[in-house]
mmCIF file of C-alpha atoms in Angstrom:
data_model
loop_
_atom_site.group_PDB
_atom_site.id
_atom_site.type_symbol
_atom_site.label_atom_id
_atom_site.label_comp_id
_atom_site.label_asym_id
_atom_site.label_seq_id
_atom_site.Cartn_x
_atom_site.Cartn_y
_atom_site.Cartn_z
ATOM 1 C CA MET A 1 0.000 0.000 0.000
ATOM 2 C CA ALA A 2 1.271 3.464 -0.787
ATOM 3 C CA PRO A 3 2.609 5.440 2.173
ATOM 4 C CA GLY A 4 0.123 7.757 3.800
ATOM 5 C CA LYS A 5 -2.752 5.564 2.685
ATOM 6 C CA ARG A 6 -5.207 3.420 4.548
ATOM 7 C CA THR A 7 -7.940 1.017 3.578
ATOM 8 C CA CYS A 8 -11.613 1.806 4.139
ATOM 9 C CA PRO A 9 -12.992 -0.992 6.327
ATOM 10 C CA SER A 10 -16.396 -0.591 4.647
ATOM 11 C CA CYS A 11 -15.618 -0.809 0.946
ATOM 12 C CA GLY A 12 -11.858 -1.597 0.876
ATOM 13 C CA ALA A 13 -10.948 1.525 -1.065
ATOM 14 C CA SER A 14 -7.550 3.179 -0.527
ATOM 15 C CA VAL A 15 -7.990 6.434 1.414
ATOM 16 C CA PRO A 16 -5.386 9.038 2.399
ATOM 17 C CA GLU A 17 -4.703 9.062 6.142
ATOM 18 C CA GLU A 18 -5.826 12.683 6.565
ATOM 19 C CA PHE A 19 -9.347 11.852 5.234
ATOM 20 C CA LEU A 20 -12.021 11.211 7.852
ATOM 21 C CA LEU A 21 -14.636 10.194 5.250
ATOM 22 C CA CYS A 22 -14.169 7.570 2.558
ATOM 23 C CA PRO A 23 -14.514 9.339 -0.841
ATOM 24 C CA THR A 24 -16.022 6.148 -2.306
ATOM 25 C CA CYS A 25 -18.706 5.061 0.173
ATOM 26 C CA HIS A 26 -18.676 8.140 2.490
ATOM 27 C CA ALA A 27 -18.111 5.935 5.547
ATOM 28 C CA PHE A 28 -16.672 7.640 8.616
ATOM 29 C CA LEU A 29 -13.025 6.793 9.319
ATOM 30 C CA GLY A 30 -11.980 7.396 12.903
ATOM 31 C CA THR A 31 -8.566 7.196 14.435
ATOM 32 C CA GLU A 32 -9.084 3.548 15.331
ATOM 33 C CA ASP A 33 -9.732 2.791 11.661
ATOM 34 C CA ALA A 34 -6.450 4.489 10.790
ATOM 35 C CA GLU A 35 -4.550 2.365 13.284
ATOM 36 C CA ARG A 36 -6.215 -0.781 12.033
ATOM 37 C CA ALA A 37 -5.406 0.212 8.458
ATOM 38 C CA SER A 38 -1.678 0.801 9.198
ATOM 39 C CA SER A 39 -1.150 -2.573 10.959
ATOM 40 C CA PRO A 40 -1.300 -5.823 9.035
ATOM 41 C CA PRO A 41 -4.437 -7.847 9.628
ATOM 42 C CA PRO A 42 -4.065 -10.951 11.842
ATOM 43 C CA PRO A 43 -3.964 -14.300 10.042
ATOM 44 C CA ALA A 44 -7.381 -15.716 9.592
ATOM 45 C CA PRO A 45 -8.172 -19.054 11.299
ATOM 46 C CA ARG A 46 -8.242 -22.145 9.110
ATOM 47 C CA ASP A 47 -11.953 -22.565 9.694
ATOM 48 C CA ALA A 48 -12.525 -18.980 8.764
ATOM 49 C CA ALA A 49 -10.584 -19.478 5.527
ATOM 50 C CA MET A 50 -13.084 -22.146 4.491
ATOM 51 C CA LYS A 51 -16.045 -19.739 4.965
ATOM 52 C CA PRO A 52 -16.903 -17.053 2.463
ATOM 53 C CA SER A 53 -15.900 -13.632 3.598
ATOM 54 C CA ARG A 54 -18.610 -11.163 4.589
ATOM 55 C CA PRO A 55 -18.344 -7.431 4.105
ATOM 56 C CA ALA A 56 -17.535 -5.567 7.247
ATOM 57 C CA PRO A 57 -20.472 -3.685 8.670
ATOM 58 C CA SER A 58 -20.358 -0.002 8.227
ATOM 59 C CA SER A 59 -19.142 1.908 11.215
ATOM 60 C CA VAL A 60 -21.316 4.912 10.334
ATOM 61 C CA HIS A 61 -24.563 5.176 12.268
ATOM 62 C CA PRO A 62 -27.518 6.918 10.545
ATOM 63 C CA PRO A 63 -27.952 10.494 11.741
ATOM 64 C CA VAL A 64 -30.568 11.059 14.379
ATOM 65 C CA ARG A 65 -33.510 12.987 12.893
ATOM 66 C CA ARG A 66 -35.102 15.515 15.138
ATOM 67 C CA PRO A 67 -38.861 16.011 14.711
ATOM 68 C CA THR A 68 -39.781 19.106 12.734
ATOM 69 C CA PRO A 69 -41.664 21.547 14.906
ATOM 70 C CA THR A 70 -45.361 21.766 14.023
ATOM 71 C CA PRO A 71 -48.090 24.101 15.262
ATOM 72 C CA GLU A 72 -48.787 21.497 17.920
ATOM 73 C CA THR A 73 -45.163 21.248 19.066
ATOM 74 C CA SER A 74 -43.982 24.830 18.453
ATOM 75 C CA PRO A 75 -45.674 27.466 20.622
ATOM 76 C CA LEU A 76 -44.400 30.250 18.353
ATOM 77 C CA SER A 77 -45.776 28.622 15.211
ATOM 78 C CA ALA A 78 -49.094 27.954 16.939
ATOM 79 C CA GLU A 79 -49.301 31.626 17.903
ATOM 80 C CA PHE A 80 -48.721 32.673 14.286
ATOM 81 C CA HIS A 81 -51.496 30.391 13.071
ATOM 82 C CA ARG A 82 -53.835 31.825 15.696
ATOM 83 C CA ARG A 83 -53.043 35.349 14.529
ATOM 84 C CA LEU A 84 -53.569 34.410 10.885
ATOM 85 C CA ALA A 85 -56.962 32.919 11.777
ATOM 86 C CA ARG A 86 -57.858 36.140 13.588
ATOM 87 C CA LEU A 87 -56.824 38.147 10.522
ATOM 88 C CA SER A 88 -59.182 36.024 8.429
ATOM 89 C CA VAL A 89 -62.019 36.933 10.816
ATOM 90 C CA TRP A 90 -61.147 40.630 10.407
ATOM 91 C CA ILE A 91 -61.250 40.301 6.624
ATOM 92 C CA ASP A 92 -64.776 38.845 6.684
ATOM 93 C CA ALA A 93 -66.066 41.337 9.278
ATOM 94 C CA ALA A 94 -64.645 44.346 7.398
ATOM 95 C CA GLN A 95 -66.314 43.548 4.065
ATOM 96 C CA PRO A 96 -69.495 45.578 4.873
ATOM 97 C CA LEU A 97 -67.199 48.581 5.373
ATOM 98 C CA GLY A 98 -66.224 48.371 1.709
ATOM 99 C CA ILE A 99 -62.528 47.717 2.330
ATOM 100 C CA GLU A 100 -60.164 44.869 1.519
ATOM 101 C CA LEU A 101 -57.648 43.890 4.170
ATOM 102 C CA PRO A 102 -54.212 42.394 3.374
ATOM 103 C CA ARG A 103 -53.676 38.715 3.908
ATOM 104 C CA LEU A 104 -50.710 36.349 3.926
ATOM 105 C CA PRO A 105 -50.436 34.598 0.525
ATOM 106 C CA ALA A 106 -51.176 30.886 0.448
ATOM 107 C CA TRP A 107 -47.592 30.008 -0.447
ATOM 108 C CA ALA A 108 -46.349 32.025 2.529
ATOM 109 C CA GLU A 109 -48.769 30.231 4.860
ATOM 110 C CA ARG A 110 -47.443 26.897 3.608
ATOM 111 C CA ALA A 111 -43.860 28.062 4.114
ATOM 112 C CA LEU A 112 -44.697 29.238 7.615
ATOM 113 C CA GLY A 113 -46.333 25.917 8.415
ATOM 114 C CA ASN A 114 -43.245 23.983 7.280
ATOM 115 C CA ALA A 115 -40.689 26.336 8.818
ATOM 116 C CA THR A 116 -38.604 24.894 11.641
ATOM 117 C CA ASN A 117 -37.918 28.424 12.813
ATOM 118 C CA PRO A 118 -40.931 30.696 12.224
ATOM 119 C CA GLU A 119 -39.340 33.673 13.977
ATOM 120 C CA PRO A 120 -38.339 35.418 10.693
ATOM 121 C CA TRP A 121 -42.040 35.541 9.804
ATOM 122 C CA ALA A 122 -42.891 37.541 12.926
ATOM 123 C CA GLU A 123 -42.266 40.939 11.353
ATOM 124 C CA VAL A 124 -44.238 39.973 8.245
ATOM 125 C CA VAL A 125 -47.314 39.067 10.293
ATOM 126 C CA ARG A 126 -46.974 42.190 12.433
ATOM 127 C CA GLY A 127 -46.752 44.335 9.301
ATOM 128 C CA ILE A 128 -49.950 42.812 7.914
ATOM 129 C CA GLU A 129 -51.722 43.443 11.217
ATOM 130 C CA ARG A 130 -50.576 47.084 11.279
ATOM 131 C CA LEU A 131 -51.782 47.667 7.731
ATOM 132 C CA ALA A 132 -55.128 46.027 8.518
ATOM 133 C CA GLN A 133 -55.545 48.279 11.552
ATOM 134 C CA GLN A 134 -54.794 51.410 9.504
ATOM 135 C CA ARG A 135 -57.378 50.515 6.879
ATOM 136 C CA ILE A 136 -60.028 49.673 9.476
ATOM 137 C CA VAL A 137 -59.460 52.943 11.342
ATOM 138 C CA SER A 138 -59.774 54.931 8.091
ATOM 139 C CA ALA A 139 -62.952 53.041 7.192
ATOM 140 C CA PHE A 140 -64.380 53.646 10.687
ATOM 141 C CA GLU A 141 -63.778 57.386 10.345
ATOM 142 C CA ARG A 142 -65.733 57.438 7.076
ATOM 143 C CA TRP A 143 -68.426 55.274 8.652
ATOM 144 C CA ASP A 144 -68.667 57.711 11.578
ATOM 145 C CA ALA A 145 -69.386 60.560 9.137
ATOM 146 C CA ARG A 146 -72.063 58.556 7.321
ATOM 147 C CA MET A 147 -73.666 57.476 10.577
ATOM 148 C CA GLY A 148 -73.879 61.097 11.666
ATOM 149 C CA THR A 149 -76.142 61.800 8.690
ATOM 150 C CA ARG A 150 -78.232 58.686 9.232
ATOM 151 C CA LEU A 151 -78.688 59.302 12.937
ATOM 152 C CA GLY A 152 -79.533 62.937 12.258
ATOM 153 C CA ARG A 153 -82.385 61.871 9.980
ATOM 154 C CA LEU A 154 -83.726 59.468 12.616
ATOM 155 C CA GLU A 155 -83.515 62.137 15.303
ATOM 156 C CA ALA A 156 -85.519 64.496 13.080
ATOM 157 C CA TYR A 157 -88.344 61.998 13.613
ATOM 158 C CA SER A 158 -87.733 61.880 17.393
ATOM 159 C CA VAL A 159 -85.941 58.525 17.315
ATOM 160 C CA ASP A 160 -83.575 58.175 20.282
ATOM 161 C CA ASN A 161 -79.999 57.301 19.207
ATOM 162 C CA ARG A 162 -77.942 58.174 22.273
ATOM 163 C CA LEU A 163 -76.777 54.608 22.848
ATOM 164 C CA GLU A 164 -75.771 54.179 19.186
ATOM 165 C CA ARG A 165 -73.719 57.397 19.263
ATOM 166 C CA GLU A 166 -71.836 56.163 22.337
ATOM 167 C CA GLN A 167 -71.170 52.802 20.713
ATOM 168 C CA ILE A 168 -69.827 54.460 17.553
ATOM 169 C CA GLU A 169 -67.308 56.402 19.632
ATOM 170 C CA GLU A 170 -66.418 53.211 21.490
ATOM 171 C CA ALA A 171 -65.843 51.286 18.255
ATOM 172 C CA LEU A 172 -63.681 54.052 16.800
ATOM 173 C CA HIS A 173 -61.542 54.214 19.951
ATOM 174 C CA ALA A 174 -61.139 50.422 20.043
ATOM 175 C CA ALA A 175 -59.953 50.396 16.429
ATOM 176 C CA ARG A 176 -57.384 53.121 17.087
ATOM 177 C CA VAL A 177 -55.860 51.261 20.059
ATOM 178 C CA GLY A 178 -55.711 47.955 18.158
ATOM 179 C CA GLU A 179 -58.715 46.166 19.687
ATOM 180 C CA LEU A 180 -60.042 45.265 16.263
ATOM 181 C CA ASP A 181 -62.151 42.298 17.374
ATOM 182 C CA HIS A 182 -64.140 44.492 19.764
ATOM 183 C CA ALA A 183 -64.312 47.349 17.247
ATOM 184 C CA LEU A 184 -65.700 45.200 14.431
ATOM 185 C CA THR A 185 -68.213 43.466 16.710
ATOM 186 C CA THR A 186 -69.513 46.828 17.970
ATOM 187 C CA TYR A 187 -69.687 48.151 14.407
ATOM 188 C CA GLN A 188 -71.843 45.231 13.290
ATOM 189 C CA GLN A 189 -74.176 45.647 16.259
ATOM 190 C CA VAL A 190 -74.629 49.410 15.763
ATOM 191 C CA ASP A 191 -75.117 49.143 12.013
ATOM 192 C CA ARG A 192 -77.739 46.424 12.471
ATOM 193 C CA VAL A 193 -79.731 48.419 15.055
ATOM 194 C CA VAL A 194 -79.634 51.658 13.047
ATOM 195 C CA ALA A 195 -80.690 49.822 9.868
ATOM 196 C CA LEU A 196 -83.641 48.332 11.776
ATOM 197 C CA LYS A 197 -84.743 51.766 13.005
ATOM 198 C CA GLU A 198 -84.435 53.163 9.484
ATOM 199 C CA ARG A 199 -86.488 50.307 8.087
ATOM 200 C CA HIS A 200 -89.296 50.953 10.578
ATOM 201 C CA LEU A 201 -89.263 54.666 9.785
ATOM 202 C CA ASP A 202 -89.178 54.116 6.022
ATOM 203 C CA GLN A 203 -92.041 51.631 6.268
ATOM 204 C CA ALA A 204 -94.145 54.121 8.231
ATOM 205 C CA ARG A 205 -93.341 56.850 5.697
ATOM 206 C CA ASP A 206 -94.228 54.555 2.792
ATOM 207 C CA ASP A 207 -97.534 53.500 4.407
ATOM 208 C CA LEU A 208 -98.430 57.151 5.019
ATOM 209 C CA GLU A 209 -97.724 58.163 1.418
ATOM 210 C CA LYS A 210 -99.684 55.212 0.011
ATOM 211 C CA LEU A 211 -102.713 56.069 2.178
ATOM 212 C CA VAL A 212 -102.661 59.718 1.126
ATOM 213 C CA ALA A 213 -102.377 58.718 -2.548
ATOM 214 C CA PHE A 214 -105.345 56.356 -2.101
ATOM 215 C CA LEU A 215 -107.414 59.120 -0.497
ATOM 216 C CA LYS A 216 -106.555 61.490 -3.350
ATOM 217 C CA ASP A 217 -107.836 58.915 -5.828
ATOM 218 C CA LEU A 218 -111.067 58.636 -3.832
ATOM 219 C CA GLU A 219 -111.290 62.418 -3.725
ATOM 220 C CA ALA A 220 -111.156 62.466 -7.536
ATOM 221 C CA LEU A 221 -113.846 59.769 -7.636
ATOM 222 C CA GLY A 222 -116.071 61.714 -5.265
ATOM 223 C CA SER A 223 -115.921 59.104 -2.498
ATOM 224 C CA VAL A 224 -114.326 61.401 0.101
ATOM 225 C CA PRO A 225 -114.830 65.116 0.721
ATOM 226 C CA VAL A 226 -112.543 67.573 -0.997
ATOM 227 C CA GLY A 227 -109.557 68.450 1.178
ATOM 228 C CA GLU A 228 -109.728 65.344 3.358
ATOM 229 C CA PRO A 229 -106.491 63.795 1.960
ATOM 230 C CA ALA A 230 -104.542 66.969 2.766
ATOM 231 C CA ASP A 231 -105.925 67.103 6.316
ATOM 232 C CA VAL A 232 -105.127 63.437 6.919
ATOM 233 C CA ALA A 233 -101.582 63.875 5.519
ATOM 234 C CA ALA A 234 -100.877 66.809 7.867
ATOM 235 C CA ALA A 235 -102.149 64.958 10.940
ATOM 236 C CA LEU A 236 -100.228 61.762 10.157
ATOM 237 C CA GLU A 237 -97.042 63.692 9.347
ATOM 238 C CA GLU A 238 -97.207 65.308 12.771
ATOM 239 C CA ASP A 239 -97.412 61.903 14.450
ATOM 240 C CA LEU A 240 -94.563 60.627 12.307
ATOM 241 C CA ARG A 241 -92.332 63.566 13.249
ATOM 242 C CA ALA A 242 -93.135 62.935 16.893
ATOM 243 C CA GLY A 243 -91.814 59.388 16.618
ATOM 244 C CA LYS A 244 -95.179 57.769 17.358
ATOM 245 C CA LEU A 245 -94.592 54.948 14.923
ATOM 246 C CA ALA A 246 -96.683 52.245 16.574
ATOM 247 C CA PRO A 247 -99.839 54.407 17.019
ATOM 248 C CA LEU A 248 -99.272 55.823 13.540
ATOM 249 C CA LYS A 249 -99.269 52.392 11.895
ATOM 250 C CA GLN A 250 -102.463 51.459 13.717
ATOM 251 C CA GLN A 251 -104.142 54.691 12.629
ATOM 252 C CA ILE A 252 -103.053 54.187 9.001
ATOM 253 C CA ARG A 253 -104.538 50.677 8.970
ATOM 254 C CA SER A 254 -107.807 52.004 10.376
ATOM 255 C CA LEU A 255 -108.057 54.851 7.858
ATOM 256 C CA ARG A 256 -107.193 52.584 4.950
ATOM 257 C CA GLN A 257 -109.869 50.080 5.910
ATOM 258 C CA GLU A 258 -112.447 52.862 6.315
ATOM 259 C CA ALA A 259 -111.591 54.248 2.872
ATOM 260 C CA ARG A 260 -111.899 50.812 1.279
ATOM 261 C CA ASN A 261 -115.324 50.318 2.822
ATOM 262 C CA ARG A 262 -116.503 53.689 1.552
ATOM 263 C CA LEU A 263 -115.234 52.882 -1.948
ATOM 264 C CA ARG A 264 -117.002 49.526 -2.036
ATOM 265 C CA GLU A 265 -120.243 51.111 -0.860
ATOM 266 C CA ARG A 266 -119.980 53.834 -3.490
ATOM 267 C CA LEU A 267 -118.842 51.540 -6.320
ATOM 268 C CA PRO A 268 -122.181 50.147 -7.624
ATOM 269 C CA ARG A 269 -123.741 53.584 -8.097
ATOM 270 C CA PHE A 270 -120.494 54.917 -9.602
ATOM 271 C CA VAL A 271 -120.253 52.063 -12.127
ATOM 272 C CA ALA A 272 -123.928 52.405 -13.034
ATOM 273 C CA GLN A 273 -123.741 56.137 -13.691
ATOM 274 C CA ILE A 274 -120.488 55.983 -15.673
ATOM 275 C CA GLY A 275 -121.803 52.930 -17.551
ATOM 276 C CA ASP A 276 -124.960 54.777 -18.519
ATOM 277 C CA ARG A 277 -122.878 57.606 -19.918
ATOM 278 C CA LEU A 278 -120.800 55.204 -21.999
ATOM 279 C CA VAL A 279 -123.970 53.622 -23.400
ATOM 280 C CA GLU A 280 -125.286 57.046 -24.375
ATOM 281 C CA GLU A 281 -122.035 57.820 -26.165
ATOM 282 C CA ARG A 282 -122.228 54.543 -28.087
ATOM 283 C CA ASN A 283 -125.817 55.270 -29.065
ATOM 284 C CA ARG A 284 -124.667 58.617 -30.451
ATOM 285 C CA GLY A 285 -122.092 56.806 -32.602
ATOM 286 C CA GLY A 286 -119.101 56.927 -30.256
ATOM 287 C CA THR A 287 -116.684 54.062 -29.565
ATOM 288 C CA PRO A 288 -116.201 53.941 -25.780
ATOM 289 C CA ASP A 289 -115.247 50.251 -25.749
ATOM 290 C CA GLY A 290 -111.819 50.891 -24.229
ATOM 291 C CA ASP A 291 -113.287 52.966 -21.415
ATOM 292 C CA ALA A 292 -115.884 50.285 -20.770
ATOM 293 C CA ARG A 293 -113.142 47.702 -20.345
ATOM 294 C CA GLU A 294 -111.265 50.023 -17.967
ATOM 295 C CA LEU A 295 -114.421 50.534 -15.924
ATOM 296 C CA ALA A 296 -115.060 46.798 -15.698
ATOM 297 C CA GLN A 297 -111.434 46.038 -14.803
ATOM 298 C CA GLY A 298 -111.324 48.703 -12.100
ATOM 299 C CA ALA A 299 -114.566 47.479 -10.565
ATOM 300 C CA ARG A 300 -113.286 43.882 -10.608
ATOM 301 C CA GLU A 301 -110.040 44.830 -8.810
ATOM 302 C CA ILE A 302 -111.958 46.667 -6.091
ATOM 303 C CA ARG A 303 -114.270 43.701 -5.677
ATOM 304 C CA ASP A 304 -111.281 41.303 -5.421
ATOM 305 C CA GLY A 305 -109.670 43.287 -2.606
ATOM 306 C CA HIS A 306 -107.251 45.450 -4.612
ATOM 307 C CA ALA A 307 -108.963 48.721 -3.780
ATOM 308 C CA GLU A 308 -105.921 50.958 -4.296
ATOM 309 C CA VAL A 309 -105.228 49.549 -7.781
ATOM 310 C CA GLY A 310 -108.886 49.711 -8.793
ATOM 311 C CA ALA A 311 -109.285 53.306 -7.551
ATOM 312 C CA ARG A 312 -106.217 54.407 -9.505
ATOM 313 C CA ARG A 313 -107.585 52.780 -12.685
ATOM 314 C CA LEU A 314 -110.986 54.459 -12.293
ATOM 315 C CA ARG A 315 -109.398 57.837 -11.618
ATOM 316 C CA SER A 316 -107.301 57.490 -14.771
ATOM 317 C CA LEU A 317 -110.512 56.682 -16.658
ATOM 318 C CA LEU A 318 -112.191 59.872 -15.444
ATOM 319 C CA GLU A 319 -109.181 62.097 -16.049
ATOM 320 C CA GLY A 320 -108.789 60.618 -19.535
ATOM 321 C CA ARG A 321 -112.319 61.810 -20.260
ATOM 322 C CA GLY A 322 -111.684 65.247 -18.778
ATOM 323 C CA LEU A 323 -113.672 64.463 -15.637
ATOM 324 C CA GLY A 324 -110.927 64.375 -13.036
ATOM 325 C CA ALA A 325 -110.689 66.367 -9.821
ATOM 326 C CA ALA A 326 -110.927 69.638 -11.747
ATOM 327 C CA GLY A 327 -114.242 68.631 -13.318
ATOM 328 C CA ARG A 328 -115.916 66.955 -10.389
ATOM 329 C CA ALA A 329 -118.742 69.430 -10.315
ATOM 330 C CA GLY A 330 -119.549 68.905 -13.971
ATOM 331 C CA PRO A 331 -122.892 67.505 -15.008
ATOM 332 C CA GLY A 332 -123.370 63.771 -14.911
ATOM 333 C CA LEU A 333 -120.618 62.977 -12.337
ATOM 334 C CA PRO A 334 -121.690 60.814 -9.388
ATOM 335 C CA PRO A 335 -122.422 62.961 -6.339
ATOM 336 C CA SER A 336 -120.515 62.433 -3.096
ATOM 337 C CA ALA A 337 -121.928 59.867 -0.717
#
């Protein structure tokens, strides 16, 4: 053997003495291997010479693998996953505000989940949280301005909003100090309550306007005295401005039912008188067939419970013939009941 060489006990390759790893099989060569390589091997026993030689076991032990930290085993990684889940909740809760919050890309979440040392990701997650807070605070400031207008309209109708104003200030303060969970929860609660109050007010306003329109149609048909719709509108508007929504709705239902009853009572005589006029026109050579159909359709709708629709159709019939509210006193129109 060449000087300065030794034999690898694993594969038998010639290895320089200064090498600690065999370049052929990458087995570890300790100092004991070097000593054994420099001294001649002892003569093999006769019995051993008769047996086939076996390769020497490798002296290299497989490296010990340490378990990769997972969210269950790494407290730091588990904390990051908790914060990412919280950020996802913020993203969903902030959608009604009309903003889009930043999120960690999917590939970055996978890298964070497989990272043995997630500490380098700490600043990334903190940066996303800071940006999310800034956007939520800006959105809350715009929301505060819009809510001021909405609450002002409700208060013009004597709707109490003191609690909602306090909660808006509380939500804005919580967002500015970083308590985004509390801020977004309060925002959702306030927005839901204010929307409910607005819906009740808008419904009362809509019911009032529909009743007044119905009474104006009956006024044109001669079923209610002239000026009654205007008087009813003024009285109901006063109750609406005073915030008496429950009594107002009850009063509107009562007035609507009374008007329907009066229209049904007046309808037969009205149809008979208008029908007689249409027959006279046909006898004189006219063609009032379209008006006759309108009269029949309007009467049928009133009979079937659609009094408002029927009254509007009959009013259009009269006004189309020049016999609307301006011509009520003309000859041949049905007198008031």
